[in-house]
Amino acid sequence: MTRMSKQIVIAVALMALLLGMGAATGWWWAKRSLATSATAAASAETQGKVLYWYDPMYPQQKFDKPGRSPFMDMELVAKFADSDSESAGVRVDPAITQNLGMRLAPVSRISLASQIDATGVIGFNERNLVVVQSRVAGFVERVMPLAPGDIVKAGQILVEVQVPDWQSAQHEFLALKSAGDSELLAAARDRLRSLGMSDAMIRAVETSGRAQAYFAITAPIDGVIQDLDVRNGMTLAGGQALARIYGLSTVWLEVAVPEALAAQVQPGARASVLIAGTDASVAGKVATILPVLSDASRSLRVRVEFLNPKGLLRPGQSAQVTLGNASTQSALAVPTEAVIRTGKRSLVMVATEGGRYAPVEVTLGREVGDRTVIASGLSQGQQVVVSGQFLLDSEASLKGITAQAPAAPTTGLPALHEADARILDLGEQEITLAHGPFKTLSMPGMTMTFSLGNHDLSKGLRKGDRVRVGVRETDSGLVVESLRKLEGKTP
C-alpha cells in the first residue's frame, strides 16, 4: 500500500470515529433532556395547582397572579394546593422538636377563685389606740418604772397623782355622811364626781371613812405604751395627756396590690399570713381598701386585719400574706407563657395530628396565677405549645398560614371588656378616657383615646362624666361599643 493509500484509510477511520462519537453524544443529550423534562413534570405534578401568591411578610393578603409584593420589595411566593394548608399547620420533624426543647401543655379547666400573694408590714390597729389623760389638775407624786415599748395590763398603775382640790371635798363628804343628811350627802357625792373622782374612788372613801390624798391613773386596756409624757414632780393640768397605749388584740397588715389585680380583692375577703420563722399561719380578713392609688408603683393599699390573742404578730414585722376568695366558677385556661400577643390579637400554637402545629386566634380573659383564661378559641383537652411557639409562628407566617378565627365563647364570659372610666375629651368619632383596669384584657388603668363604634354613644355625655365603658378588640385596635353614665362612682 502506498503512502497515499494509508493516509486515505486513516482519514476514513477518523471520520467514522467522529460520527460515532457525535451519535453517542446526541443520544446522551436527548436522554438527559427527556429525564429533565420528566423530572420537571413530576415536580410540577407533585406541587400541584397554584392556589394563590402571597408575601411571606404579610401572609394574610392573597394575590391571584405572581409579581412583586406591594408591601415589601420582594417577589410573591406561590401557594400550592397540596402544601401545608391553613388548617393543617406547620409540620415539624419529631427529632427537631426534641432538639428545640419544645414543650406542650393541655387546655384545662381551672377554678376562678382569686388568690394574690403579697408582702406587707404588720402595724398597730389604729382603732385600738387609747389616750390616757388626767381629768383634774394636780401634782405627779410617782411614775411607775415604765417606758415606751413596755407592755402593760388593764388596771396596771401608771402614775400616782395628788389633787389638793379633792382634800376639802372629801372631808366635807365624810362630815355629811356622819350627819346622816341624805340629800346633802348626795350633793356632796355629785361634787366629787364633778371634780373628777370615779364612783369606785368615792366608794373607797365612803367605806374607809378616810380622805384619799393620792389617786392612781391606770391603764384602761392591755397593750404596749407608745408614749409616756409624764415625770415625777410635774404639775398636771386638767385634760393633759399622760400616755398613749396601743392594744394588741388585733393588728393590721397593709399590702400593696397591683392596680390590674385590685378588682380581685374585696372587703371581707379571706386572708392568711405566714408568721416569719415558723410554720404557723394566722387567718384574717380584708378590712378595707384604701382609696388612694400610689402613683409610683400603680398599686392600691389593702388593709388586712388579724386577731392576735397570743401576740405572735408583732408590729414592724414583715409577713407574707395570701388574699383570696372561694369561687364555684371555672373556665378554660392555658399557661400564660403559651400566649403570643401581637398587639391587635392573641394567638396560641395548637398541636394537631401528624406532628403539625397551627396558629389559633383566641380571646383572653384574666390571669389566674401563672395561667390565662381563654374566653373563646380553644376547647378542653387540646395541646398548646408552651416553649418554641414563636419559631412555629414565624414558620407559619412564611408559609402563608393564617390563624384560625376564634370560636364561639366556651366559658360564658362576655366578649365585651368593661371598666369604669372618666371622660377627659369627647368628639364625634373618638373619646379620651382615664379608665380603670380591663380585667378580662389584663390591661391596667391608664389614659387612652378610643374610637367610637357609633357616634350616638356620646349623646348626653360630656367631659368629666364618669361612665361604664365597654370595648371590643378589632383589627384597628380597641373600639368603644357601650357607654353608660355612672352617678357618684369613681373609676
CSV table of C-alpha atoms in Angstrom, one decimal:
chain,number,residue,atom,x,y,z
A,1,MET,CA,0.0,0.0,0.0
A,2,THR,CA,1.4,3.4,-1.0
A,3,ARG,CA,1.8,6.3,1.3
A,4,MET,CA,-1.2,8.0,-0.2
A,5,SER,CA,-3.5,5.0,0.4
A,6,LYS,CA,-2.5,4.8,4.1
A,7,GLN,CA,-3.5,8.4,4.6
A,8,ILE,CA,-6.8,7.8,3.0
A,9,VAL,CA,-7.6,4.8,5.2
A,10,ILE,CA,-6.6,6.8,8.4
A,11,ALA,CA,-8.8,9.7,7.3
A,12,VAL,CA,-11.8,7.4,6.7
A,13,ALA,CA,-11.3,5.8,10.2
A,14,LEU,CA,-11.2,9.2,11.9
A,15,MET,CA,-14.3,10.3,10.2
A,16,ALA,CA,-16.1,7.1,11.3
A,17,LEU,CA,-14.9,7.7,14.9
A,18,LEU,CA,-16.1,11.2,14.9
A,19,LEU,CA,-19.5,10.3,13.5
A,20,GLY,CA,-19.8,7.6,16.2
A,21,MET,CA,-19.0,10.0,19.0
A,22,GLY,CA,-21.4,12.5,17.7
A,23,ALA,CA,-24.2,10.0,17.6
A,24,ALA,CA,-23.4,8.9,21.1
A,25,THR,CA,-23.3,12.5,22.4
A,26,GLY,CA,-26.7,13.2,20.7
A,27,TRP,CA,-28.3,10.1,22.2
A,28,TRP,CA,-27.0,11.1,25.7
A,29,TRP,CA,-28.2,14.7,25.4
A,30,ALA,CA,-31.6,13.6,24.2
A,31,LYS,CA,-31.9,11.1,27.1
A,32,ARG,CA,-30.8,13.8,29.6
A,33,SER,CA,-33.4,16.2,28.2
A,34,LEU,CA,-36.1,13.6,28.4
A,35,ALA,CA,-35.1,12.9,32.0
A,36,THR,CA,-35.0,16.6,32.9
A,37,SER,CA,-38.4,17.1,31.3
A,38,ALA,CA,-39.8,14.1,33.2
A,39,THR,CA,-38.3,15.4,36.5
A,40,ALA,CA,-39.8,18.8,35.9
A,41,ALA,CA,-43.2,17.3,35.0
A,42,ALA,CA,-43.1,15.1,38.1
A,43,SER,CA,-42.2,18.1,40.3
A,44,ALA,CA,-45.0,20.2,38.8
A,45,GLU,CA,-47.3,17.3,39.2
A,46,THR,CA,-46.1,16.9,42.9
A,47,GLN,CA,-46.5,20.6,43.7
A,48,GLY,CA,-50.0,20.6,42.2
A,49,LYS,CA,-52.1,23.6,41.3
A,50,VAL,CA,-51.2,27.1,42.5
A,51,LEU,CA,-53.9,28.4,44.8
A,52,TYR,CA,-52.6,31.9,45.1
A,53,TRP,CA,-49.5,34.0,45.7
A,54,TYR,CA,-48.6,35.8,48.9
A,55,ASP,CA,-46.0,37.9,50.6
A,56,PRO,CA,-44.3,35.9,53.5
A,57,MET,CA,-44.1,39.1,55.5
A,58,TYR,CA,-47.8,39.8,55.1
A,59,PRO,CA,-49.3,36.3,54.5
A,60,GLN,CA,-53.0,37.3,55.2
A,61,GLN,CA,-53.1,39.2,51.9
A,62,LYS,CA,-53.6,36.8,48.8
A,63,PHE,CA,-52.9,37.6,45.2
A,64,ASP,CA,-54.3,35.8,42.1
A,65,LYS,CA,-51.1,36.2,40.0
A,66,PRO,CA,-47.3,36.4,40.5
A,67,GLY,CA,-45.4,39.6,40.8
A,68,ARG,CA,-43.8,41.9,43.3
A,69,SER,CA,-45.2,42.5,46.7
A,70,PRO,CA,-46.8,45.9,47.3
A,71,PHE,CA,-45.8,45.7,51.0
A,72,MET,CA,-42.2,44.6,50.7
A,73,ASP,CA,-39.7,44.8,47.8
A,74,MET,CA,-39.7,41.1,47.1
A,75,GLU,CA,-41.2,38.5,44.7
A,76,LEU,CA,-44.5,36.9,45.7
A,77,VAL,CA,-44.4,33.2,46.7
A,78,ALA,CA,-46.7,30.6,45.2
A,79,LYS,CA,-49.1,28.7,47.5
A,80,PHE,CA,-49.7,25.2,46.1
A,81,ALA,CA,-52.8,23.1,46.6
A,82,ASP,CA,-51.1,20.2,48.4
A,83,SER,CA,-48.7,22.3,50.6
A,84,ASP,CA,-49.4,23.0,54.2
A,85,SER,CA,-52.9,24.3,54.3
A,86,GLU,CA,-54.2,26.8,56.9
A,87,SER,CA,-56.0,24.0,58.7
A,88,ALA,CA,-53.0,21.6,58.5
A,89,GLY,CA,-50.5,23.9,60.0
A,90,VAL,CA,-46.7,23.6,60.1
A,91,ARG,CA,-45.2,20.1,60.2
A,92,VAL,CA,-42.1,19.6,62.4
A,93,ASP,CA,-39.9,16.5,62.5
A,94,PRO,CA,-40.1,14.9,66.0
A,95,ALA,CA,-36.3,14.9,66.2
A,96,ILE,CA,-36.2,18.6,65.6
A,97,THR,CA,-39.0,19.1,68.2
A,98,GLN,CA,-36.9,17.3,70.7
A,99,ASN,CA,-33.7,19.3,69.9
A,100,LEU,CA,-35.7,22.6,70.2
A,101,GLY,CA,-36.9,21.6,73.7
A,102,MET,CA,-40.5,22.2,72.6
A,103,ARG,CA,-43.0,21.7,75.4
A,104,LEU,CA,-46.7,21.2,75.3
A,105,ALA,CA,-49.5,21.8,77.9
A,106,PRO,CA,-53.1,20.9,77.8
A,107,VAL,CA,-56.0,23.3,77.7
A,108,SER,CA,-57.6,22.6,81.1
A,109,ARG,CA,-60.4,23.9,83.3
A,110,ILE,CA,-59.4,25.9,86.4
A,111,SER,CA,-61.3,27.5,89.3
A,112,LEU,CA,-61.7,31.2,89.1
A,113,ALA,CA,-61.1,31.6,92.8
A,114,SER,CA,-58.8,34.6,93.0
A,115,GLN,CA,-55.6,34.4,95.0
A,116,ILE,CA,-52.9,37.0,95.4
A,117,ASP,CA,-49.6,36.6,97.2
A,118,ALA,CA,-48.1,39.8,98.6
A,119,THR,CA,-45.7,41.0,101.2
A,120,GLY,CA,-46.6,43.6,103.8
A,121,VAL,CA,-45.6,45.0,107.2
A,122,ILE,CA,-47.6,44.4,110.4
A,123,GLY,CA,-48.7,47.5,112.2
A,124,PHE,CA,-50.8,48.6,115.2
A,125,ASN,CA,-54.6,48.7,114.8
A,126,GLU,CA,-55.2,52.4,115.0
A,127,ARG,CA,-58.7,51.8,116.2
A,128,ASN,CA,-57.2,50.2,119.4
A,129,LEU,CA,-55.3,53.4,120.4
A,130,VAL,CA,-56.2,54.7,123.9
A,131,VAL,CA,-55.0,58.1,125.2
A,132,VAL,CA,-54.7,58.3,129.0
A,133,GLN,CA,-55.4,61.7,130.4
A,134,SER,CA,-55.6,63.4,133.8
A,135,ARG,CA,-59.2,64.6,134.4
A,136,VAL,CA,-58.1,67.1,137.1
A,137,ALA,CA,-55.3,69.5,137.9
A,138,GLY,CA,-52.7,68.2,140.4
A,139,PHE,CA,-49.2,67.1,141.0
A,140,VAL,CA,-47.3,63.9,140.0
A,141,GLU,CA,-46.2,62.1,143.1
A,142,ARG,CA,-44.8,59.0,141.5
A,143,VAL,CA,-44.4,57.5,138.0
A,144,MET,CA,-44.2,53.7,137.7
A,145,PRO,CA,-40.9,52.4,136.2
A,146,LEU,CA,-42.3,52.2,132.7
A,147,ALA,CA,-41.1,53.4,129.3
A,148,PRO,CA,-42.4,53.5,125.7
A,149,GLY,CA,-42.4,49.9,124.3
A,150,ASP,CA,-43.3,48.3,127.6
A,151,ILE,CA,-46.4,46.0,127.7
A,152,VAL,CA,-49.0,46.8,130.3
A,153,LYS,CA,-52.1,45.0,131.6
A,154,ALA,CA,-55.5,46.6,132.0
A,155,GLY,CA,-55.7,48.2,135.5
A,156,GLN,CA,-52.0,48.4,136.0
A,157,ILE,CA,-50.9,51.6,137.7
A,158,LEU,CA,-49.1,54.1,135.5
A,159,VAL,CA,-49.0,57.3,137.7
A,160,GLU,CA,-49.9,58.4,141.2
A,161,VAL,CA,-51.3,62.0,141.4
A,162,GLN,CA,-52.1,64.3,144.3
A,163,VAL,CA,-55.1,66.6,143.9
A,164,PRO,CA,-55.4,69.3,146.5
A,165,ASP,CA,-59.0,70.2,145.5
A,166,TRP,CA,-60.1,66.7,146.4
A,167,GLN,CA,-59.0,67.0,150.0
A,168,SER,CA,-61.6,69.5,151.3
A,169,ALA,CA,-64.3,68.0,149.1
A,170,GLN,CA,-63.7,64.5,150.7
A,171,HIS,CA,-63.7,65.9,154.2
A,172,GLU,CA,-67.0,67.6,153.5
A,173,PHE,CA,-68.4,64.4,152.1
A,174,LEU,CA,-67.4,62.4,155.2
A,175,ALA,CA,-68.8,65.0,157.6
A,176,LEU,CA,-72.2,65.0,155.8
A,177,LYS,CA,-72.1,61.2,155.9
A,178,SER,CA,-71.7,61.3,159.7
A,179,ALA,CA,-74.6,63.8,159.9
A,180,GLY,CA,-76.9,61.5,158.1
A,181,ASP,CA,-78.4,64.1,155.8
A,182,SER,CA,-79.1,62.0,152.6
A,183,GLU,CA,-79.9,65.0,150.4
A,184,LEU,CA,-76.7,66.9,151.3
A,185,LEU,CA,-74.7,63.6,151.1
A,186,ALA,CA,-76.0,63.1,147.5
A,187,ALA,CA,-75.0,66.6,146.6
A,188,ALA,CA,-71.5,66.1,148.1
A,189,ARG,CA,-71.2,62.9,146.1
A,190,ASP,CA,-72.1,64.8,142.9
A,191,ARG,CA,-69.5,67.4,143.7
A,192,LEU,CA,-66.8,64.7,144.0
A,193,ARG,CA,-67.8,63.4,140.6
A,194,SER,CA,-67.6,66.8,139.1
A,195,LEU,CA,-64.1,67.2,140.4
A,196,GLY,CA,-63.1,64.0,138.5
A,197,MET,CA,-63.3,61.3,141.1
A,198,SER,CA,-64.7,58.0,139.8
A,199,ASP,CA,-67.5,56.1,141.6
A,200,ALA,CA,-65.0,53.4,142.7
A,201,MET,CA,-62.9,56.1,144.4
A,202,ILE,CA,-65.9,57.7,146.1
A,203,ARG,CA,-67.0,54.3,147.4
A,204,ALA,CA,-63.5,53.6,148.7
A,205,VAL,CA,-63.6,57.0,150.6
A,206,GLU,CA,-67.1,56.2,151.9
A,207,THR,CA,-66.1,52.6,153.0
A,208,SER,CA,-62.8,53.5,154.7
A,209,GLY,CA,-64.0,56.8,156.2
A,210,ARG,CA,-60.7,58.4,155.4
A,211,ALA,CA,-59.9,61.0,152.7
A,212,GLN,CA,-57.6,59.8,150.0
A,213,ALA,CA,-54.6,62.1,149.5
A,214,TYR,CA,-53.5,60.4,146.2
A,215,PHE,CA,-55.1,58.6,143.4
A,216,ALA,CA,-53.7,56.3,140.8
A,217,ILE,CA,-54.1,56.6,137.0
A,218,THR,CA,-54.3,53.1,135.5
A,219,ALA,CA,-54.0,51.5,132.0
A,220,PRO,CA,-57.5,51.0,130.6
A,221,ILE,CA,-56.6,48.2,128.2
A,222,ASP,CA,-53.9,45.5,127.7
A,223,GLY,CA,-51.3,46.9,125.2
A,224,VAL,CA,-48.0,48.5,124.6
A,225,ILE,CA,-47.0,52.0,125.7
A,226,GLN,CA,-46.4,54.2,122.7
A,227,ASP,CA,-45.8,57.5,124.5
A,228,LEU,CA,-45.3,58.3,128.2
A,229,ASP,CA,-45.1,62.1,128.7
A,230,VAL,CA,-45.0,62.4,132.5
A,231,ARG,CA,-42.3,62.7,135.1
A,232,ASN,CA,-42.1,62.8,138.9
A,233,GLY,CA,-43.0,66.2,140.4
A,234,MET,CA,-44.7,67.5,137.3
A,235,THR,CA,-47.7,69.8,137.6
A,236,LEU,CA,-50.7,68.5,135.7
A,237,ALA,CA,-53.5,70.4,134.0
A,238,GLY,CA,-57.0,69.1,133.6
A,239,GLY,CA,-57.3,67.1,130.4
A,240,GLN,CA,-53.5,66.7,129.9
A,241,ALA,CA,-52.4,63.6,128.0
A,242,LEU,CA,-50.1,61.3,130.0
A,243,ALA,CA,-49.7,58.3,127.9
A,244,ARG,CA,-50.8,56.6,124.6
A,245,ILE,CA,-51.4,52.9,124.6
A,246,TYR,CA,-52.0,50.6,121.6
A,247,GLY,CA,-54.0,47.4,122.1
A,248,LEU,CA,-52.5,44.2,120.7
A,249,SER,CA,-55.7,42.1,120.5
A,250,THR,CA,-55.8,42.8,116.7
A,251,VAL,CA,-53.2,44.1,114.3
A,252,TRP,CA,-53.2,45.5,110.8
A,253,LEU,CA,-51.2,44.3,107.8
A,254,GLU,CA,-51.0,46.7,104.8
A,255,VAL,CA,-50.1,45.3,101.5
A,256,ALA,CA,-49.7,46.8,98.0
A,257,VAL,CA,-51.9,45.1,95.4
A,258,PRO,CA,-51.1,45.9,91.7
A,259,GLU,CA,-53.8,48.0,90.1
A,260,ALA,CA,-54.5,45.3,87.4
A,261,LEU,CA,-55.4,42.8,90.2
A,262,ALA,CA,-57.3,45.2,92.5
A,263,ALA,CA,-60.7,44.1,91.2
A,264,GLN,CA,-60.0,40.6,92.6
A,265,VAL,CA,-59.8,41.9,96.2
A,266,GLN,CA,-63.0,42.9,98.0
A,267,PRO,CA,-63.6,43.9,101.6
A,268,GLY,CA,-64.3,40.9,103.7
A,269,ALA,CA,-62.1,38.6,101.6
A,270,ARG,CA,-60.2,35.9,103.4
A,271,ALA,CA,-56.5,36.3,104.2
A,272,SER,CA,-53.8,34.2,105.8
A,273,VAL,CA,-50.4,35.3,106.9
A,274,LEU,CA,-47.4,33.1,107.5
A,275,ILE,CA,-45.5,34.0,110.6
A,276,ALA,CA,-41.8,34.6,110.0
A,277,GLY,CA,-39.5,32.0,111.4
A,278,THR,CA,-42.3,29.5,112.0
A,279,ASP,CA,-44.7,27.2,110.0
A,280,ALA,CA,-47.7,28.7,111.7
A,281,SER,CA,-50.3,30.8,109.9
A,282,VAL,CA,-53.0,33.2,111.2
A,283,ALA,CA,-56.3,33.8,109.5
A,284,GLY,CA,-57.8,37.2,108.9
A,285,LYS,CA,-59.9,39.3,106.5
A,286,VAL,CA,-59.6,42.3,104.3
A,287,ALA,CA,-60.8,45.2,106.5
A,288,THR,CA,-60.7,48.0,103.8
A,289,ILE,CA,-59.2,49.0,100.5
A,290,LEU,CA,-57.7,52.5,100.9
A,291,PRO,CA,-59.0,54.9,98.2
A,292,VAL,CA,-55.6,56.4,97.3
A,293,LEU,CA,-53.6,54.9,94.4
A,294,SER,CA,-49.8,55.0,94.6
A,295,ASP,CA,-48.5,57.0,91.6
A,296,ALA,CA,-45.1,55.5,91.8
A,297,SER,CA,-46.0,51.8,91.9
A,298,ARG,CA,-49.6,52.0,90.5
A,299,SER,CA,-50.8,49.9,93.3
A,300,LEU,CA,-53.6,50.0,95.9
A,301,ARG,CA,-53.1,49.7,99.6
A,302,VAL,CA,-55.1,46.9,101.1
A,303,ARG,CA,-55.6,46.8,104.9
A,304,VAL,CA,-55.9,43.3,106.4
A,305,GLU,CA,-57.0,42.8,110.0
A,306,PHE,CA,-55.8,39.8,112.1
A,307,LEU,CA,-56.8,38.6,115.5
A,308,ASN,CA,-53.6,38.4,117.7
A,309,PRO,CA,-54.7,36.7,121.0
A,310,LYS,CA,-51.2,35.1,121.6
A,311,GLY,CA,-49.2,38.2,120.5
A,312,LEU,CA,-47.4,36.2,117.8
A,313,LEU,CA,-47.9,39.0,115.2
A,314,ARG,CA,-45.6,41.9,116.2
A,315,PRO,CA,-45.9,45.4,114.8
A,316,GLY,CA,-43.0,46.2,112.5
A,317,GLN,CA,-42.6,42.6,111.4
A,318,SER,CA,-42.8,41.8,107.7
A,319,ALA,CA,-45.1,39.0,106.6
A,320,GLN,CA,-46.2,37.0,103.5
A,321,VAL,CA,-49.9,37.2,103.1
A,322,THR,CA,-52.3,35.4,100.7
A,323,LEU,CA,-55.5,37.1,99.7
A,324,GLY,CA,-58.3,35.2,98.1
A,325,ASN,CA,-61.9,34.2,97.8
A,326,ALA,CA,-63.5,30.9,97.2
A,327,SER,CA,-65.4,30.5,93.9
A,328,THR,CA,-67.6,27.9,92.3
A,329,GLN,CA,-67.0,29.3,88.8
A,330,SER,CA,-64.4,27.7,86.4
A,331,ALA,CA,-63.0,28.5,83.0
A,332,LEU,CA,-60.7,27.1,80.3
A,333,ALA,CA,-57.1,28.3,80.7
A,334,VAL,CA,-53.6,27.8,79.3
A,335,PRO,CA,-50.2,28.7,80.7
A,336,THR,CA,-49.6,32.4,80.3
A,337,GLU,CA,-46.3,31.8,78.5
A,338,ALA,CA,-48.1,30.0,75.7
A,339,VAL,CA,-49.9,33.1,74.6
A,340,ILE,CA,-48.4,35.2,71.7
A,341,ARG,CA,-49.6,38.8,71.9
A,342,THR,CA,-49.2,40.7,68.6
A,343,GLY,CA,-50.8,43.9,69.8
A,344,LYS,CA,-54.1,43.6,67.8
A,345,ARG,CA,-54.8,39.9,68.7
A,346,SER,CA,-53.6,37.0,70.7
A,347,LEU,CA,-52.5,33.6,69.3
A,348,VAL,CA,-51.5,30.2,70.6
A,349,MET,CA,-49.9,27.4,68.6
A,350,VAL,CA,-52.1,24.2,68.8
A,351,ALA,CA,-50.6,20.8,68.2
A,352,THR,CA,-52.6,18.7,65.7
A,353,GLU,CA,-52.2,15.2,64.3
A,354,GLY,CA,-49.2,14.2,62.3
A,355,GLY,CA,-46.7,16.4,64.1
A,356,ARG,CA,-48.3,19.6,62.8
A,357,TYR,CA,-48.8,22.9,64.6
A,358,ALA,CA,-51.4,25.5,63.7
A,359,PRO,CA,-51.9,29.1,65.0
A,360,VAL,CA,-55.3,29.8,66.6
A,361,GLU,CA,-56.6,33.2,67.5
A,362,VAL,CA,-58.0,33.3,71.0
A,363,THR,CA,-60.0,35.7,73.2
A,364,LEU,CA,-58.2,36.2,76.5
A,365,GLY,CA,-59.8,36.5,80.0
A,366,ARG,CA,-58.0,37.5,83.2
A,367,GLU,CA,-54.9,35.9,84.6
A,368,VAL,CA,-55.2,33.5,87.5
A,369,GLY,CA,-51.7,32.8,88.9
A,370,ASP,CA,-49.5,31.6,86.1
A,371,ARG,CA,-52.4,30.7,83.8
A,372,THR,CA,-54.6,32.9,81.5
A,373,VAL,CA,-58.3,32.3,81.0
A,374,ILE,CA,-59.3,31.6,77.4
A,375,ALA,CA,-62.8,33.1,76.7
A,376,SER,CA,-63.0,31.6,73.2
A,377,GLY,CA,-60.9,29.9,70.6
A,378,LEU,CA,-60.0,26.6,72.3
A,379,SER,CA,-61.6,23.5,73.7
A,380,GLN,CA,-60.7,21.4,76.7
A,381,GLY,CA,-58.0,18.8,76.1
A,382,GLN,CA,-56.2,20.5,73.2
A,383,GLN,CA,-52.4,20.7,73.4
A,384,VAL,CA,-50.8,24.1,73.1
A,385,VAL,CA,-47.1,24.9,72.6
A,386,VAL,CA,-45.5,26.4,75.7
A,387,SER,CA,-41.9,26.6,74.6
A,388,GLY,CA,-40.8,27.3,71.0
A,389,GLN,CA,-44.1,28.8,69.9
A,390,PHE,CA,-42.5,31.9,68.4
A,391,LEU,CA,-40.4,29.8,66.0
A,392,LEU,CA,-43.5,28.0,64.8
A,393,ASP,CA,-45.4,31.2,64.4
A,394,SER,CA,-42.7,32.6,62.2
A,395,GLU,CA,-42.6,29.5,60.1
A,396,ALA,CA,-46.4,29.6,59.7
A,397,SER,CA,-46.2,33.2,58.6
A,398,LEU,CA,-43.5,32.3,56.0
A,399,LYS,CA,-45.8,29.6,54.7
A,400,GLY,CA,-48.8,31.9,54.5
A,401,ILE,CA,-50.7,30.0,57.2
A,402,THR,CA,-53.0,32.4,59.0
A,403,ALA,CA,-54.6,32.0,62.4
A,404,GLN,CA,-58.0,30.4,62.7
A,405,ALA,CA,-60.6,32.8,63.9
A,406,PRO,CA,-61.8,32.3,67.5
A,407,ALA,CA,-64.7,30.1,68.0
A,408,ALA,CA,-67.8,31.0,70.0
A,409,PRO,CA,-67.2,31.6,73.7
A,410,THR,CA,-66.7,28.4,75.6
A,411,THR,CA,-66.9,29.8,79.2
A,412,GLY,CA,-69.9,32.1,79.0
A,413,LEU,CA,-67.6,35.1,79.6
A,414,PRO,CA,-68.6,38.2,77.6
A,415,ALA,CA,-66.6,39.3,74.6
A,416,LEU,CA,-67.1,42.9,75.6
A,417,HIS,CA,-64.5,44.1,78.0
A,418,GLU,CA,-65.7,46.6,80.6
A,419,ALA,CA,-64.2,49.1,83.1
A,420,ASP,CA,-65.1,52.3,85.0
A,421,ALA,CA,-63.7,55.5,83.5
A,422,ARG,CA,-63.9,59.3,83.4
A,423,ILE,CA,-64.3,61.3,80.2
A,424,LEU,CA,-61.3,63.6,79.5
A,425,ASP,CA,-62.2,64.6,75.9
A,426,LEU,CA,-65.1,63.8,73.7
A,427,GLY,CA,-65.6,64.0,69.9
A,428,GLU,CA,-67.9,62.6,67.3
A,429,GLN,CA,-65.6,59.7,66.4
A,430,GLU,CA,-63.2,59.5,69.3
A,431,ILE,CA,-63.2,59.6,73.1
A,432,THR,CA,-60.4,60.1,75.6
A,433,LEU,CA,-60.8,58.2,78.9
A,434,ALA,CA,-59.0,57.9,82.2
A,435,HIS,CA,-60.1,54.3,82.7
A,436,GLY,CA,-59.6,51.7,85.4
A,437,PRO,CA,-58.3,48.2,84.6
A,438,PHE,CA,-59.9,46.0,82.0
A,439,LYS,CA,-59.5,42.8,84.0
A,440,THR,CA,-60.6,40.5,81.1
A,441,LEU,CA,-57.8,42.0,79.0
A,442,SER,CA,-55.2,42.0,81.8
A,443,MET,CA,-54.9,45.7,80.9
A,444,PRO,CA,-54.1,48.2,83.7
A,445,GLY,CA,-55.8,51.5,84.2
A,446,MET,CA,-54.4,54.4,82.1
A,447,THR,CA,-55.4,57.4,80.0
A,448,MET,CA,-56.2,56.4,76.4
A,449,THR,CA,-58.0,57.6,73.3
A,450,PHE,CA,-60.6,55.1,71.7
A,451,SER,CA,-62.6,55.1,68.5
A,452,LEU,CA,-66.3,55.2,68.9
A,453,GLY,CA,-68.2,52.3,67.3
A,454,ASN,CA,-71.3,54.5,67.0
A,455,HIS,CA,-71.3,58.3,67.3
A,456,ASP,CA,-74.7,58.1,69.0
A,457,LEU,CA,-72.9,56.6,72.1
A,458,SER,CA,-71.7,60.1,73.1
A,459,LYS,CA,-75.1,61.6,73.2
A,460,GLY,CA,-76.0,63.1,76.6
A,461,LEU,CA,-72.4,62.8,77.8
A,462,ARG,CA,-69.8,65.5,78.5
A,463,LYS,CA,-66.3,66.0,79.8
A,464,GLY,CA,-65.8,64.9,83.4
A,465,ASP,CA,-68.7,62.4,83.4
A,466,ARG,CA,-68.0,59.0,85.0
A,467,VAL,CA,-69.0,56.1,82.8
A,468,ARG,CA,-69.0,52.4,82.5
A,469,VAL,CA,-67.2,51.7,79.2
A,470,GLY,CA,-67.3,48.6,77.1
A,471,VAL,CA,-64.7,48.0,74.4
A,472,ARG,CA,-64.2,45.2,71.9
A,473,GLU,CA,-60.9,44.1,70.1
A,474,THR,CA,-60.8,44.8,66.4
A,475,ASP,CA,-58.0,44.8,63.8
A,476,SER,CA,-57.8,48.5,64.2
A,477,GLY,CA,-57.5,48.3,68.0
A,478,LEU,CA,-60.0,48.7,70.9
A,479,VAL,CA,-63.3,50.2,69.9
A,480,VAL,CA,-65.9,51.6,72.3
A,481,GLU,CA,-69.2,49.9,71.8
A,482,SER,CA,-71.1,50.9,75.0
A,483,LEU,CA,-71.1,53.9,77.3
A,484,ARG,CA,-73.2,54.1,80.4
A,485,LYS,CA,-73.1,57.1,82.7
A,486,LEU,CA,-72.4,56.5,86.4
A,487,GLU,CA,-73.6,58.6,89.3
A,488,GLY,CA,-71.2,59.2,92.2
A,489,LYS,CA,-68.8,56.4,91.3
A,490,THR,CA,-65.0,56.7,90.7
A,491,PRO,CA,-63.2,54.6,88.0
